[in-house]
XYZ file of N, CA, C and O in Angstrom:
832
model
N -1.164 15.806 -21.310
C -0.493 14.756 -20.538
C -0.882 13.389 -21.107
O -2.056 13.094 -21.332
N 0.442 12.333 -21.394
C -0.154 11.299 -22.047
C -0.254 10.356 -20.790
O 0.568 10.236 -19.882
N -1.726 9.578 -20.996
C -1.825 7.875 -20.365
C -0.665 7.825 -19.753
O -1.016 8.040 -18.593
N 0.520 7.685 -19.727
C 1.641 6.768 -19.496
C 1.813 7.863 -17.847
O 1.681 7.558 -16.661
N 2.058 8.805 -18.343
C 2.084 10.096 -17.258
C 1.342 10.292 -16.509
O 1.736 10.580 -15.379
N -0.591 10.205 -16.891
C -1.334 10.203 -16.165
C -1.589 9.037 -15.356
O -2.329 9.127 -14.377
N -1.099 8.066 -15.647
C -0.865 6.995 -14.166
C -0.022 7.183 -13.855
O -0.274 6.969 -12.669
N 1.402 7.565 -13.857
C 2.437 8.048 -13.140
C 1.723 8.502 -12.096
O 1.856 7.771 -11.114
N 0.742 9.786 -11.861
C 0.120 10.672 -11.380
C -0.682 10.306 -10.302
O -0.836 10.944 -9.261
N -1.341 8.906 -10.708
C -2.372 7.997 -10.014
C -1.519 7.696 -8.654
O -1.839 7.686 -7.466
N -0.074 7.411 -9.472
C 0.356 6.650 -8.464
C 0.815 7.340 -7.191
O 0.969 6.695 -6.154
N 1.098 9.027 -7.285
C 1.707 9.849 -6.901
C 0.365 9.826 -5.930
O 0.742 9.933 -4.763
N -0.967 9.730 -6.015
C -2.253 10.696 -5.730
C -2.100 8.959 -4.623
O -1.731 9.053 -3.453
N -2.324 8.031 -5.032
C -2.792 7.110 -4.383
C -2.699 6.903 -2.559
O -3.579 6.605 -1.752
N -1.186 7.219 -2.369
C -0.485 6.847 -1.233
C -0.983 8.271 -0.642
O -1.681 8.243 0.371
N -0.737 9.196 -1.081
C -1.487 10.319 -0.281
C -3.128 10.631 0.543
O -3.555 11.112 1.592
N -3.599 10.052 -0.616
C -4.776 9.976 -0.350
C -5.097 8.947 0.664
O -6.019 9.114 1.463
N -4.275 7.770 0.647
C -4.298 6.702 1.621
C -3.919 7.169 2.640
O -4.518 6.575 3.536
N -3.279 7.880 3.037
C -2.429 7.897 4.336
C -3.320 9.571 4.932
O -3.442 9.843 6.126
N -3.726 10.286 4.030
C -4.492 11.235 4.376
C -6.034 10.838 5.023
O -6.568 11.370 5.996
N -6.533 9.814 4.230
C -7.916 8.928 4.825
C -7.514 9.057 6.829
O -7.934 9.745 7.760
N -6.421 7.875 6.642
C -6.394 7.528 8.432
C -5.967 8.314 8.751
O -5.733 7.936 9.899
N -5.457 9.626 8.680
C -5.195 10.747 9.466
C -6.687 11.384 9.484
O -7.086 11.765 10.585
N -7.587 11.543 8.315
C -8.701 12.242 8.690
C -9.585 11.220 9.343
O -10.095 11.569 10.408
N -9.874 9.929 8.859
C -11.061 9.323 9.917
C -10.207 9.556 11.416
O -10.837 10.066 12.343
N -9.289 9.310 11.545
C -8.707 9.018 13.113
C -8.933 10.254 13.626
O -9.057 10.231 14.850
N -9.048 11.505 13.042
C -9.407 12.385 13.883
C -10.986 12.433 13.931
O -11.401 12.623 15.074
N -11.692 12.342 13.235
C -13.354 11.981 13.419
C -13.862 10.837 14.424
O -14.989 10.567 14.838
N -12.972 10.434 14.589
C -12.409 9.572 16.254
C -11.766 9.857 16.800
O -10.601 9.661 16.456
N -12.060 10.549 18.094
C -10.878 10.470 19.112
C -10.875 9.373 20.274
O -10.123 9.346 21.248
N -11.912 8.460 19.937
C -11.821 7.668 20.729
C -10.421 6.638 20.090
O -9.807 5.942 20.898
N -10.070 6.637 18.780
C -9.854 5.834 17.979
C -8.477 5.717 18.418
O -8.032 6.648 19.090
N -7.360 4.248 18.021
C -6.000 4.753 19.050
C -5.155 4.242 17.773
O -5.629 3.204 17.313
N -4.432 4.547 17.339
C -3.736 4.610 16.273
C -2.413 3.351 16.803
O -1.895 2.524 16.053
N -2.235 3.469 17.693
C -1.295 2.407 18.517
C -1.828 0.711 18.479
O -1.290 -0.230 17.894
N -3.042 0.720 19.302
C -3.649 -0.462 19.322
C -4.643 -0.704 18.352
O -4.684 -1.879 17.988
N -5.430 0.030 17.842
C -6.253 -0.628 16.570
C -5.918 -0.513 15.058
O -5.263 0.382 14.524
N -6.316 -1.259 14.654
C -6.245 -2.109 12.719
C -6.523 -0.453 12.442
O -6.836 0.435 13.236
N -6.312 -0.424 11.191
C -6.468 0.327 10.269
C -7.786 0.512 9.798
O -8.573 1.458 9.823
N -7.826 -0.949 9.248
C -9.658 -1.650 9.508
C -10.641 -1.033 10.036
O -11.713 -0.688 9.541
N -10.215 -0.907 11.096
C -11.093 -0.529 12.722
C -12.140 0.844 12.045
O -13.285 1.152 12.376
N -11.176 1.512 10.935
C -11.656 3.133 10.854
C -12.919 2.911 9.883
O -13.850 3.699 9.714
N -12.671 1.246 9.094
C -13.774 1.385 7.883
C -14.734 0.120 8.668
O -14.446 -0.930 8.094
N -15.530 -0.079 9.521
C -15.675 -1.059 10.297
C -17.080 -0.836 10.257
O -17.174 0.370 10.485
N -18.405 -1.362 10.075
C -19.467 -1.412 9.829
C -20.066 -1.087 10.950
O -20.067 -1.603 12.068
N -20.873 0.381 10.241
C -21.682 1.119 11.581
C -21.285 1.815 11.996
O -21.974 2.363 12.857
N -19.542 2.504 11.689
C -18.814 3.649 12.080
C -19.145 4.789 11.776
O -19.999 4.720 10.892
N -18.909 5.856 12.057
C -18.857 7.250 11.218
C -17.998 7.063 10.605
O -18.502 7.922 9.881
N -17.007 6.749 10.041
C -15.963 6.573 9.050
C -15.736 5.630 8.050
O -14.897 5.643 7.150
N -16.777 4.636 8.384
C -16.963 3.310 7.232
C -16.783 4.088 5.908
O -15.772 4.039 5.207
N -17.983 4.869 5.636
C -17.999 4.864 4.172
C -16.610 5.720 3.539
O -15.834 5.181 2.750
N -16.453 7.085 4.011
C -14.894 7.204 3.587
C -13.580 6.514 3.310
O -12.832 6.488 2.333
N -13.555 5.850 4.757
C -12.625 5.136 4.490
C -12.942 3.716 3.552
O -12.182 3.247 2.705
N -13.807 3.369 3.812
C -14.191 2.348 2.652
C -14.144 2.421 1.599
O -13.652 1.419 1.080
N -14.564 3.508 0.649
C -15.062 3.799 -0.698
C -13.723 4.886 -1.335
O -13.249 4.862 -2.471
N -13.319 5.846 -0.118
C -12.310 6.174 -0.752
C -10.904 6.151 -0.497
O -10.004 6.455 -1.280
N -10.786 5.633 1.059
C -9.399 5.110 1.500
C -9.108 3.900 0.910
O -8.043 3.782 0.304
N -10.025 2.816 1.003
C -9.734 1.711 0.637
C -10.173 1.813 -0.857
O -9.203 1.961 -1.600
N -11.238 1.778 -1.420
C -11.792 1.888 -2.758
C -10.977 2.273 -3.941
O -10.480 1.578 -4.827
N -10.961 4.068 -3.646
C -10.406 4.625 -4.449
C -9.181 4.836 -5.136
O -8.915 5.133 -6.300
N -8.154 4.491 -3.601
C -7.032 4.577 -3.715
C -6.387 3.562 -4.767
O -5.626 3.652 -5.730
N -7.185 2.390 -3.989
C -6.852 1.092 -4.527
C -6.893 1.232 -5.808
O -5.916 0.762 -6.392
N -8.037 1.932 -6.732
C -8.165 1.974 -8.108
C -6.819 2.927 -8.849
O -6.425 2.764 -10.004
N -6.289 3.880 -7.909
C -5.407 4.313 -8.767
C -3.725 3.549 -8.473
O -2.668 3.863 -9.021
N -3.951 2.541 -7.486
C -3.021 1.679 -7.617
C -2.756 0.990 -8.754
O -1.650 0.798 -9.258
N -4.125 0.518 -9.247
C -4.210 -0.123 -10.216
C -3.980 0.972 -11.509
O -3.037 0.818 -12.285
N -4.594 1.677 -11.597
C -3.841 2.843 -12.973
C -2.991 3.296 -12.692
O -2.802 4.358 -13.285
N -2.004 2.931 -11.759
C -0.201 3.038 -11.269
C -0.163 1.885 -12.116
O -0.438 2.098 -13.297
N 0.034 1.054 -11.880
C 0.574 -0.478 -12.383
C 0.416 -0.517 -14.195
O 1.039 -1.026 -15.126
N -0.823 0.358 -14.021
C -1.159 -0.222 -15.964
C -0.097 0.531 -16.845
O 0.205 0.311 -18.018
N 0.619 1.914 -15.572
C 1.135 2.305 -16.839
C 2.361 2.274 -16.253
O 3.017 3.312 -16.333
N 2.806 1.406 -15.722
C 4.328 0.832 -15.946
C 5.242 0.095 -17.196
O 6.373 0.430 -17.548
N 4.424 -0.985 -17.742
C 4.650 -1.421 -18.942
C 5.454 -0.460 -20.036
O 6.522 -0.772 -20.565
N 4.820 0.604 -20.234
C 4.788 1.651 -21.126
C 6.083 2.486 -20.654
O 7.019 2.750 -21.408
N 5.996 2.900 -19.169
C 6.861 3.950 -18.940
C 8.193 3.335 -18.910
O 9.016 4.069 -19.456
N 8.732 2.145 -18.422
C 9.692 0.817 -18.113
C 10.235 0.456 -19.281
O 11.427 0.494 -19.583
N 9.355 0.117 -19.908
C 10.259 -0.165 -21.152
C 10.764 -1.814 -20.981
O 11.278 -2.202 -22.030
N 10.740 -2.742 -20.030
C 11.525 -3.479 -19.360
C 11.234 -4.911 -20.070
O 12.189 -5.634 -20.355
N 10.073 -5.257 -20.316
C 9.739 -6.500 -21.019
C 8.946 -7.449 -19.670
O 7.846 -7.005 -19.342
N 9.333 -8.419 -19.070
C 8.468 -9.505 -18.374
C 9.225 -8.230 -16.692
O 8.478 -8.003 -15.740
N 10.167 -7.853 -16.723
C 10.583 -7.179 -15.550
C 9.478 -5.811 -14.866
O 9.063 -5.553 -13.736
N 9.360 -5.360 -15.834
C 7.973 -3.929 -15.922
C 6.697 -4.841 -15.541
O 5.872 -4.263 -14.833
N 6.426 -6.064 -15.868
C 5.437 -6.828 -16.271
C 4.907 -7.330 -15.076
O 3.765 -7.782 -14.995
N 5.585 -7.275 -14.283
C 5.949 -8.442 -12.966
C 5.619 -7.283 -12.474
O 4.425 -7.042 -12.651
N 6.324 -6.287 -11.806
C 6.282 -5.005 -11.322
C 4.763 -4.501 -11.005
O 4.125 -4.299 -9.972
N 4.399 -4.356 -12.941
C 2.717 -3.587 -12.416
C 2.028 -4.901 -11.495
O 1.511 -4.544 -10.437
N 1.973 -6.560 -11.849
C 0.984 -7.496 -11.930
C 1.504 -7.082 -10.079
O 0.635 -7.602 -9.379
N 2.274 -6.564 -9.414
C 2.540 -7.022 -7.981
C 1.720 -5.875 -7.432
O 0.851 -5.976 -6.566
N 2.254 -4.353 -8.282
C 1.504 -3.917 -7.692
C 0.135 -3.392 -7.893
O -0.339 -2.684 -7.005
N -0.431 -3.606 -8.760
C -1.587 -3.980 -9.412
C -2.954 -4.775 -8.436
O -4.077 -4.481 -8.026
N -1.826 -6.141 -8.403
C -2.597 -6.825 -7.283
C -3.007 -6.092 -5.295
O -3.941 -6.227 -4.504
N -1.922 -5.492 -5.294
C -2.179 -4.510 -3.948
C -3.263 -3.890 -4.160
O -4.134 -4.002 -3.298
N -3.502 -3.159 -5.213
C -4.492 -1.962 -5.839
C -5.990 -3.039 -5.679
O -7.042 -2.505 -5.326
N -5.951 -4.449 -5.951
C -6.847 -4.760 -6.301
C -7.772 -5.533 -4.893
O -8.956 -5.826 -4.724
N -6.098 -5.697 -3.779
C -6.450 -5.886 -2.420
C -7.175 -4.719 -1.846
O -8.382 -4.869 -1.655
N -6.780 -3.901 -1.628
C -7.024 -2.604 -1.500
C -8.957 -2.519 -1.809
O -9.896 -2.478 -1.014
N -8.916 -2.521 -2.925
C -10.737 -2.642 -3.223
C -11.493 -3.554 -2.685
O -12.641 -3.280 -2.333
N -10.958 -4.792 -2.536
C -11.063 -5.969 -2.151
C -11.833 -5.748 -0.630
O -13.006 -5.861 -0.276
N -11.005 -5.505 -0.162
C -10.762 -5.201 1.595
C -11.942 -4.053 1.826
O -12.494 -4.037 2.926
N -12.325 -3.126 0.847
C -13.550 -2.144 1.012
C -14.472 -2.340 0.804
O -15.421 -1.701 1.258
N -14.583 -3.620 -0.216
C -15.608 -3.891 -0.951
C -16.824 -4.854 0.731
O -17.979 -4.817 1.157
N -15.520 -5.538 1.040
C -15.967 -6.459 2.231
C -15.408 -5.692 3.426
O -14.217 -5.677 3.740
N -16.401 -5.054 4.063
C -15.944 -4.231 5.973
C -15.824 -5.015 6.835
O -16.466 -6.065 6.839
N -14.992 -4.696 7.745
C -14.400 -5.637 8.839
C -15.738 -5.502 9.782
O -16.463 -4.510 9.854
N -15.897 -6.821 10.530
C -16.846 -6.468 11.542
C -16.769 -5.440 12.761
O -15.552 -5.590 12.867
N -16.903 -5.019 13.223
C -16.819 -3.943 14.779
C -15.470 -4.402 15.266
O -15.235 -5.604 15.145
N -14.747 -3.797 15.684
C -13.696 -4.465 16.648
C -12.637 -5.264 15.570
O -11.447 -5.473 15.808
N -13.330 -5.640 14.382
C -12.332 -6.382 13.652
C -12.022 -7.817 14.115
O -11.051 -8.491 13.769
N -12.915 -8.137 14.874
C -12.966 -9.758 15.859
C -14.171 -10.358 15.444
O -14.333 -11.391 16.094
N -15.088 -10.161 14.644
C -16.473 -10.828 13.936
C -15.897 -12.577 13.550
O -14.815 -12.988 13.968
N -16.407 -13.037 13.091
C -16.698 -15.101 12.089
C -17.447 -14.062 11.333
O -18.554 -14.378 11.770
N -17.607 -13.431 10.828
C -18.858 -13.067 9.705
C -17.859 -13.618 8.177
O -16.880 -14.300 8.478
N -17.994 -13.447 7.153
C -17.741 -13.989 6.073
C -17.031 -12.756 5.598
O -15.862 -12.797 5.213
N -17.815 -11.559 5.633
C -17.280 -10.507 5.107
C -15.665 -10.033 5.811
O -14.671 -9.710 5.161
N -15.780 -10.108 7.191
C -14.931 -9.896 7.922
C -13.408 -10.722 7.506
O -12.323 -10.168 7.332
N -13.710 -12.219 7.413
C -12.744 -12.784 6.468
C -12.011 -12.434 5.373
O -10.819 -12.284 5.107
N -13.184 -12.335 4.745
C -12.581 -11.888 2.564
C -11.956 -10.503 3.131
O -10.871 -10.211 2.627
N -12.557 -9.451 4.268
C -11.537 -8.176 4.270
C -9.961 -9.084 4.751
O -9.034 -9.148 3.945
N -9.916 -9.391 5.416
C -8.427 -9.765 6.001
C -8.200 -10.394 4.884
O -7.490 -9.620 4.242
N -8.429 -11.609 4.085
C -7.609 -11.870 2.853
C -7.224 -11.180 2.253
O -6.008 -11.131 2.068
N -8.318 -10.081 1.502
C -7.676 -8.781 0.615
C -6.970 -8.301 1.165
O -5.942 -7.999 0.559
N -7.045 -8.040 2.210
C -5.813 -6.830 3.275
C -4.446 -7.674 2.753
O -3.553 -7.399 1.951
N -4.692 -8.679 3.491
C -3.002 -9.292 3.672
C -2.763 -9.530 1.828
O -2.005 -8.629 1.466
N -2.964 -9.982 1.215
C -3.151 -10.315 0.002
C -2.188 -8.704 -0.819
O -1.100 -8.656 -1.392
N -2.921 -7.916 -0.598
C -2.553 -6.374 -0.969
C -0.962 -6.730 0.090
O 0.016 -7.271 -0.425
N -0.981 -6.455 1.061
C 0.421 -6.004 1.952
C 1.320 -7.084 1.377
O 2.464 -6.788 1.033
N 0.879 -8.269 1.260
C 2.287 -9.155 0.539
C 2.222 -8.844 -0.764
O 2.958 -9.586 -1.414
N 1.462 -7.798 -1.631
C 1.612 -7.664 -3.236
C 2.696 -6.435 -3.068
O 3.680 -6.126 -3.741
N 2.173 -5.933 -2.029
C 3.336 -4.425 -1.923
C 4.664 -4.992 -1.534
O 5.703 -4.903 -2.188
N 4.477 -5.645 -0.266
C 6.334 -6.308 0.059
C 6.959 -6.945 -0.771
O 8.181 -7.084 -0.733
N 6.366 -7.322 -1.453
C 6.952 -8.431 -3.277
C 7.195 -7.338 -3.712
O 8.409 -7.221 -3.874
N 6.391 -6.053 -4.117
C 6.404 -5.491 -5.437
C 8.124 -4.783 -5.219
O 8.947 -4.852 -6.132
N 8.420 -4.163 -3.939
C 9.485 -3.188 -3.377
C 10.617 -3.903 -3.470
O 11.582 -3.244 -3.857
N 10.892 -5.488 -3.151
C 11.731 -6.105 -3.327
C 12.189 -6.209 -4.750
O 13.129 -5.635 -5.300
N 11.415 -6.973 -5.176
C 11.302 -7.262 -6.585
C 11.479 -5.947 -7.450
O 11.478 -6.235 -8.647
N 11.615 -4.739 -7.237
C 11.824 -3.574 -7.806
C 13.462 -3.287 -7.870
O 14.263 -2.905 -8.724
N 13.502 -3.764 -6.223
C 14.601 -3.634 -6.127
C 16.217 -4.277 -6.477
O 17.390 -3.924 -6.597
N 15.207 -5.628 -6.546
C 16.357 -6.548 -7.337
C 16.557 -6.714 -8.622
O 17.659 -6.880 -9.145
N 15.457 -6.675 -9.200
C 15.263 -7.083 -10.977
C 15.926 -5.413 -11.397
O 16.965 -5.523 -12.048
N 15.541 -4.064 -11.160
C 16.010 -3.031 -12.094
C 17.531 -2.546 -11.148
O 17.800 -1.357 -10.983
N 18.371 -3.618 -10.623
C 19.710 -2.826 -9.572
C 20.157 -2.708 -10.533
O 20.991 -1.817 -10.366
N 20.195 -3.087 -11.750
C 21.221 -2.286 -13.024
C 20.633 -1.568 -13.828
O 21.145 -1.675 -14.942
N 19.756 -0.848 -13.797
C 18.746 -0.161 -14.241
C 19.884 0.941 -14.461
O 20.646 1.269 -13.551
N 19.935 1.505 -15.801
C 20.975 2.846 -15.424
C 20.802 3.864 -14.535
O 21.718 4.366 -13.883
N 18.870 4.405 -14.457
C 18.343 5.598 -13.510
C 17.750 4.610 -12.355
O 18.054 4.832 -11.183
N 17.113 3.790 -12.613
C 16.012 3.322 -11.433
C 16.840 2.593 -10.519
O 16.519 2.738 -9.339
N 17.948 1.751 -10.780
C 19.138 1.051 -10.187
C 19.719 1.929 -8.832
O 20.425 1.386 -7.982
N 19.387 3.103 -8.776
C 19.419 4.164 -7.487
C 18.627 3.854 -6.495
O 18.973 4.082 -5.336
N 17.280 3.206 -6.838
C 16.262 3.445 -5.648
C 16.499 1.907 -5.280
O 16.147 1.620 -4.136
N 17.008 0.916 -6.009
C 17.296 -0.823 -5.484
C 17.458 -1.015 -3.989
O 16.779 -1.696 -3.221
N 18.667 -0.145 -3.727
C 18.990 -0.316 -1.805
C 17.449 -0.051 -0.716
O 16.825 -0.548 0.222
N 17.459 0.952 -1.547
C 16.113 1.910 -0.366
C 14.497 0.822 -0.944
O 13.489 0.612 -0.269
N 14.720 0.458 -2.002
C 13.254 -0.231 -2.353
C 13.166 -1.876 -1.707
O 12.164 -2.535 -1.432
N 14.481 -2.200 -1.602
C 14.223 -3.987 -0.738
C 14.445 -3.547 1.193
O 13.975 -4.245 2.092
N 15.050 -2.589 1.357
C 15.019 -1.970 2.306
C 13.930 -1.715 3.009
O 13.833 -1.937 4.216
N 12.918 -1.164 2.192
C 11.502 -0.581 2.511
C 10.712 -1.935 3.125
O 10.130 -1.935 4.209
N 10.820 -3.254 2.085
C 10.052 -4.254 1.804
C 9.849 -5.048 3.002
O 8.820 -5.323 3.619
N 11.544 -5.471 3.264
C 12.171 -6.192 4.479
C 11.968 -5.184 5.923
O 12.093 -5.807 6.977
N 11.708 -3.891 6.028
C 11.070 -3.771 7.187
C 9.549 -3.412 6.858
O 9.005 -2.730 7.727
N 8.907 -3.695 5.948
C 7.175 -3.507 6.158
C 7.599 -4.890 6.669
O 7.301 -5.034 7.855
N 8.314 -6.130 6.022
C 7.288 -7.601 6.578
C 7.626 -7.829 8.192
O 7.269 -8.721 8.961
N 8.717 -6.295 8.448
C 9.446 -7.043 9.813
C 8.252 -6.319 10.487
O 7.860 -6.962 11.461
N 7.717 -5.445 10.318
C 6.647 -4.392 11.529
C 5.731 -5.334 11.453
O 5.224 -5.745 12.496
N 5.160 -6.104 9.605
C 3.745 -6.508 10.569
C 4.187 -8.156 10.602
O 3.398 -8.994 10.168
N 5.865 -8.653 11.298
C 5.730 -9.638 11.768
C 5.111 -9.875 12.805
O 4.239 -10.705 13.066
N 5.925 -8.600 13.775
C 5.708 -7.853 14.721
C 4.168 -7.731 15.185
O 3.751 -8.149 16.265
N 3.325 -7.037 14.117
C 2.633 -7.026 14.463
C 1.128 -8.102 14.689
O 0.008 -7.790 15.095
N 1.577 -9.196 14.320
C 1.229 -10.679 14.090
C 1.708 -11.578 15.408
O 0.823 -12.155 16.042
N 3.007 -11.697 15.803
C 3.260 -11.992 16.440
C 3.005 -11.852 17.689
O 3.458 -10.827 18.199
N 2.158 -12.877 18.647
C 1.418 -12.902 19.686
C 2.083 -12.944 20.882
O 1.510 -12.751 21.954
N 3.477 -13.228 20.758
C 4.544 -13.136 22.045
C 5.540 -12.090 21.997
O 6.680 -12.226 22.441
N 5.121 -11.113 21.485
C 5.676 -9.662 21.575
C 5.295 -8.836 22.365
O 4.128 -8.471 22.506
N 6.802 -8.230 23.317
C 6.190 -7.982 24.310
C 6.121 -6.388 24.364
O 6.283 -5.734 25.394
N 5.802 -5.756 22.849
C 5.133 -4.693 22.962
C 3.735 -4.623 22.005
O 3.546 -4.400 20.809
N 2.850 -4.932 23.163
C 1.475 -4.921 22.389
C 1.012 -3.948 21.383
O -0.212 -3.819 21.380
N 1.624 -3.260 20.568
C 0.816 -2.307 19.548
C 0.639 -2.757 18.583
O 1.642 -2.384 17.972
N 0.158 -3.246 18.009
C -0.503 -4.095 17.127
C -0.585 -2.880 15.905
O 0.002 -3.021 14.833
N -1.095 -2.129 16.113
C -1.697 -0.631 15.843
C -0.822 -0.369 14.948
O -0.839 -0.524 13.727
N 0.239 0.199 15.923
C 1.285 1.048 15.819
C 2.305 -0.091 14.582
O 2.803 0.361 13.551
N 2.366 -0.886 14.816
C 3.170 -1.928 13.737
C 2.476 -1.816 11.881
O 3.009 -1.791 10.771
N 1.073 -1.777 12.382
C 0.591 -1.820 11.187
C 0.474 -0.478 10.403
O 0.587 -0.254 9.197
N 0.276 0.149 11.206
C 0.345 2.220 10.859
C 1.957 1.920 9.978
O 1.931 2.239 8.789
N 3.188 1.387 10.467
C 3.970 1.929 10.337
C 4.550 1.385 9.354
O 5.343 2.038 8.675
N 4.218 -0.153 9.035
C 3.907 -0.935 7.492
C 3.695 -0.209 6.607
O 4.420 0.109 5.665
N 2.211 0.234 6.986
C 1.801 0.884 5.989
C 2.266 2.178 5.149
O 2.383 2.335 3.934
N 2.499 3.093 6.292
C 3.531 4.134 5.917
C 4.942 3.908 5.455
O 5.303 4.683 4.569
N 5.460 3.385 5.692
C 6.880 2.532 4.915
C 6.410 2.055 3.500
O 6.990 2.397 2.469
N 5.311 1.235 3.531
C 5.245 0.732 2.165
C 4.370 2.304 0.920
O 4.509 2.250 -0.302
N 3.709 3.284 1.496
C 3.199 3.950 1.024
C 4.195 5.069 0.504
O 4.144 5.589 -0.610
N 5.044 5.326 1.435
C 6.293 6.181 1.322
C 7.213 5.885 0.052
O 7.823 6.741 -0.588
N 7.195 4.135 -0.258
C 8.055 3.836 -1.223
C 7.477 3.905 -2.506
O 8.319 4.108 -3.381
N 6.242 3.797 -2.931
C 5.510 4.114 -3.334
C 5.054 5.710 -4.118
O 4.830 5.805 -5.325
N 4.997 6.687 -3.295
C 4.827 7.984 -3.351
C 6.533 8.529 -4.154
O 6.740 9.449 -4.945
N 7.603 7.426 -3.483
C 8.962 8.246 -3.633
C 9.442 7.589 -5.283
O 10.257 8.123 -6.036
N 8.497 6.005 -5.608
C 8.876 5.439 -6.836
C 7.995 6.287 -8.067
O 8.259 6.331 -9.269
N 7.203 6.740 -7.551
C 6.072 7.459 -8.730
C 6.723 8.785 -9.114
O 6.779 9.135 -10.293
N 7.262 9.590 -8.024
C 7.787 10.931 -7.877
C 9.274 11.027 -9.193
O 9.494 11.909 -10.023
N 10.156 9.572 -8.864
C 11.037 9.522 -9.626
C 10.768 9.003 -10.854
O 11.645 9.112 -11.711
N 9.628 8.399 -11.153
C 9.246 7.893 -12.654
C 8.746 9.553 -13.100
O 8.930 9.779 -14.296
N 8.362 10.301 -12.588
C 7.765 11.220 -13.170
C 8.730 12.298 -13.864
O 8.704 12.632 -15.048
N 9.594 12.769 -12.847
C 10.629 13.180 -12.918
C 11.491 12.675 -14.047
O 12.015 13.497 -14.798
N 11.693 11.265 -14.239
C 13.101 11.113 -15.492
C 11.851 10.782 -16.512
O 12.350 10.512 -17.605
N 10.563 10.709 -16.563
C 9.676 10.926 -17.814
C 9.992 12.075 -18.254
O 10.374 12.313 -19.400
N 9.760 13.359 -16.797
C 10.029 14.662 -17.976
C 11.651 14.751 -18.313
O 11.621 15.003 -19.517
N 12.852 14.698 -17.989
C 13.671 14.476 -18.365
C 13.669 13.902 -19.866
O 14.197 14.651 -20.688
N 13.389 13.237 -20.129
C 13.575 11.890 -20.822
C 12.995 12.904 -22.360
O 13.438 12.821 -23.505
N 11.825 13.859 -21.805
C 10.843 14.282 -22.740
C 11.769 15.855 -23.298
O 11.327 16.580 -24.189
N 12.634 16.033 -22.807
C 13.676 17.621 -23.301
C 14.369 17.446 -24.214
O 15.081 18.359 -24.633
């Protein structure tokens, strides 16, 4: 398997592994409410779930975000368009570490410093992903193969930023905060899992 393929692969492994993390810490909590608390909440200093979700929900994943992105260039073919692509989502990959590297305080309501730099990386990563889906979607719509996923990839983008407007927004009068951000996330991870699946796919094509 060449480099180019084996981050294809990364990218395939990444979103799974992400979305498999908060299904397994959340059950190592049942106190834990998937509705009303951060995501955060699961890697939160002093938890039973910090270090997992820290090191390999947030950590790990993040790193093969980033060996998603490196081997776009290569597989794209595209010039500054491929270029743009990995640097967006690249930068998610690098939020992603970011956000593990620094744990949210308890509750995710701390002034601590660390608690900060996590919410920058967080948000930092979620607007590298809502750029990256758009921007996928507009720059390759004439793409001869990838020009298929354009509708469904700005689609994806424009409702992650609408859930966690939602979920930002303090005069909404359905408090799940939780549930908005779960569902961001899964939207943006989904597009993700479904863009890697089809790079992989017209690689082997491409290779007959």
């Amino acid at each position: 398997m060449n480099l180019s393929r084996s981050g294809i692969c990364c990218g395939i492994a990444a979103p799974v592994i992400w979305l498999s993390l908060i299904g397994l810490a959340g059950a190592m909590r049942p106190e834990f409410s998937h509705s009303y608390q951060y995501i955060s909440e699961l890697g939160e200093r002093g938890s039973i779930t910090e270090i997992p979700m820290r090191y390999i929900g947030f950590g790990f994943a993040g790193f093969l975000y980033v060996c998603f992105a490196a081997a776009l260039p290569a597989t794209l073919r595209k010039g500054w368009r491929a270029a743009l692509l990995a640097m967006l989502i690249g930068l998610d990959g690098v939020g992603r570490i970011g956000a593990g590297v620094y744990a949210c305080d308890p509750g995710c309501n701390g002034l601590s410093s660390s608690q900060e730099l996590h919410r920058l990386f967080a948000m930092a990563g979620f607007s590298a992903a809502i750029l990256a889906t758009v921007v996928c979607g507009i720059i390759f719509r004439r793409h001869p193969w990838l020009g298929m996923l354009s509708a469904y990839s700005i689609s994806s983008g424009l409702l992650a930023a609408t859930l966690l407007f939602l979920m930002t927004w303090e005069a909404n009068p359905i408090q799940t905060p939780g549930l908005f951000e779960h569902l961001a996330t899964g939207v943006l991870s989904t597009w993700t899992l479904v863009f890697a699946v089809y790079l992989l796919c017209a690689s082997a094509l491409s290779d007959e």
